[in-house]
Amino acid sequence: MRVVLAEDVFLLRDGLIRTLQEHGCEVVAVDNGPSLLRALLDDGDAAPDVAVVDVRLPPTFTDEGLQAALEARRRRPGLPVLILSQYVEQLYANELLAGGEGAVGYLLKDRVTHTEQFIDAVRRVAAGGTVMDPQVISRLLLRSDARGTIGSLTPRERDVLELMAEGRSNAAIATGLHISESAVAKHTASIFTKLRIGPSADDNRRVLAVLAYLKR
Amino acid sequence: MFAEPRAVASRAGVALGRCQLVSLHALAVPVVGSLVVLALLLVPVGVGFLLLPPAARALRGLSDRARARADRWTGVRIGPPEPLPVDRALNARKRSGAIIADEGFWRDLAWAWLEPVAGGLLVAVPLALVEYGVFGALVQPFIWQLLDDGNWYAFVPVHSTATMGAALVLGLVFLAAGLLAAPATLRLHTRMSRPLLSAPRRIQLARRVERLTDTRTRALDAQAAELRRIERDLHDGAQARLVALGMTLDRATRLLETDPAAARELLLDVRRTSEGALQDLRDLVHGIHPPVLADRGLGDAVRSLALDSFLDVHVETRLPDRLPAPVESATYFAVSEALANAAKHSGARAVGIALTHENGLLRATVTDDGHGGADPARGTGLAGVRQRLDTFDGTLDLHSPQGGPTTVTMEIPCALSSPKTSSS
């Protein structure tokens, strides 16, 4: 798997390169916005499988990384991008999800300390999936809860919804909650009925539907 | 502006009524002014000493009313001069002396001469136009037949149905002109009398210095308090967690050989602690300067606030690229506080936030559809916001009638920052 990595802090970049390489990734590392855009767009046929991007990059030290990633996705629709940030901003998550085509992820930087989960997220985004940080999801859940829109769910269904919105598959949810996969399937069916989300075969569309519902 | 003809008409009508009031007031001014002059003339004979203080006070009463009206009608705030020196302990002679030495008194007197001549004549223009217009449009059609050839309306000799029609049209034109001119006349009148009604420049400057000293002191206090808070948060939060983390790591190192299972537990503990420390730092940074504000500026930062709110928040911004960073920050926290108040106390479901920057003035309004009745005296939130805005000469207005809706309006005068700070 070819990964373009954009991170300007040397310590983190070094650690990320190692982690990715240990899991069999071929890494191209850049440390600023313009070279990130070049690495994502100018390679011609050898497009990267996924870009792992820090929101804040030189030269402006604002949201340069996010802007470059969004621009790259405008020119190459569906280009998989996983954004890493010190902060989870709903606004940025919305901008990433705006196209509605998936192959995006948005994680807090410290999630990389859980190597397996981080690599899993990279793989899922590269495969066209959607990965959202638990913090984004829990804030959305809190909000929806305060508006009384998910009051009809049982606590267990809420746990399942949370993991589903993060972009996990039924198998992963089953492992995470220590329940059987068929129980997860039962819960998801019930959630979809209660939230009036149409059935969908595609895992990724399932996540987008949940997110759209939560943001309402 | 002319999209609402009825609103324009009613505004013009109100302005016309005010012109009438001003012109009546302009009749009272010379009477009192003459009294003052009489008192001054009688000073050499002694009676003037007794007459001057009450006359001067009456004149000040009139000028105070003129200032209040300027504020109420045209929104022009005129800083009053220092109050008249009225020390009751002094005798009449000394009191009169103090009044004569007062700069504000002489300005009042000068205004008393100018107001009836310039001001009175000025406000009479729309009144005369309207009255003459009414005469042409409503009275001429009925009386022209009774009059002989000498009946003229303005430049129209009215002696046939056709010329009567022309007079009627002309009368309507005068009427409309008078009505439309009334608001502008009021504004012009205020602008004309402002130099004499406002406090002398020296006093204005002294007041400004006083105010600046005051806000600077408060700004420094607030800054010091903020630094103390950050220090305490770091000390009790992230720092403490990192120390705990070091201790746990030390224990884990020692257990590594003898009890790997326990060491593993400790290491998992370390990870949790480090996550907690990161969260502490994150919250701290958010409280100092939210990242979106730094990245994107005020508009997007407020949009992000809206996304996080439990309420339905609609944000409308008309802002230039970036504003000066301190102003952005103050406004952001002010809006955040207003939004939090709306969520906590108002019982609102929807909130509208509007941000505009016009003529060097940044204005933020937060309107909710709650039950109103917000009291700025209760709670420290709004007081804190007011203090924050004070530092920038900003203002905060709370309008919250019982039954709602509540509107918080914040204004900060600010120039644009240089273009180099614009984000790419």
Coordinates of C-alpha atoms in Angstrom, one line a residue, chain A residues 55-56 60-64 66-67 70 85-92 94-95 108-111 113-115 135 139 142-143 146-147 215, chain B residues 271 274-275 278-279 281-283 285-286 290-296 300-301 303-304 306-313 322 349 422-424:
Chain A
V55 CA -4.6 19.5 9.5
R56 CA -2.1 22.1 10.4
T60 CA 0.8 29.2 7.0
F61 CA 0.4 26.8 10.0
T62 CA -3.3 27.1 9.7
D63 CA -5.5 24.3 8.2
E64 CA -3.2 24.0 5.2
L66 CA -7.0 20.0 5.3
Q67 CA -7.2 22.5 2.5
L70 CA -9.9 18.9 0.0
S85 CA -5.5 16.4 14.1
Q86 CA -4.8 17.5 17.6
Y87 CA -8.4 18.7 17.7
V88 CA -11.6 17.3 16.4
E89 CA -13.6 20.0 14.7
Q90 CA -17.1 19.3 13.6
L91 CA -16.7 21.9 10.9
Y92 CA -13.8 20.1 9.4
N94 CA -18.5 18.2 7.8
E95 CA -16.3 19.5 5.0
L108 CA -7.5 12.6 16.7
K109 CA -3.7 12.4 16.6
D110 CA -3.4 10.4 19.8
R111 CA -5.4 7.5 18.2
T113 CA -0.9 5.3 19.9
H114 CA -3.4 2.4 19.4
T115 CA -1.4 1.1 16.5
Q135 CA -15.1 12.2 19.8
R139 CA -20.5 15.0 20.4
L142 CA -24.9 14.2 22.8
R143 CA -26.4 16.8 20.5
A146 CA -30.4 16.8 23.8
R147 CA -32.8 17.4 20.9
K215 CA -26.2 15.9 12.3
Chain B
R271 CA -1.6 5.0 28.1
S274 CA -1.3 10.1 28.7
E275 CA -4.6 10.3 26.9
L278 CA -3.5 15.2 26.1
Q279 CA -7.2 15.9 26.7
L281 CA -3.9 20.2 27.2
R282 CA -6.5 20.2 24.4
D283 CA -9.2 21.8 26.6
V285 CA -5.7 25.4 24.3
H286 CA -9.4 25.5 23.4
P290 CA -9.7 27.8 19.7
P291 CA -7.9 26.2 16.7
V292 CA -10.6 27.0 14.2
L293 CA -10.4 30.6 15.1
A294 CA -6.7 30.5 14.5
D295 CA -7.1 28.6 11.2
R296 CA -10.1 30.2 9.7
D300 CA -15.9 29.8 10.6
A301 CA -15.1 29.7 14.3
R303 CA -20.0 28.4 12.5
S304 CA -18.2 25.7 14.4
A306 CA -23.1 26.6 16.0
L307 CA -22.4 23.0 15.0
D308 CA -21.6 22.2 18.6
S309 CA -24.6 23.8 20.0
F310 CA -27.7 21.8 21.1
L311 CA -29.9 24.5 19.6
D312 CA -30.7 25.1 15.9
V313 CA -28.2 27.9 15.2
R322 CA -9.6 38.4 8.6
R349 CA -35.1 26.3 20.2
S422 CA -5.0 36.3 5.3
S423 CA -5.1 32.6 5.0
S424 CA -4.2 31.0 1.7

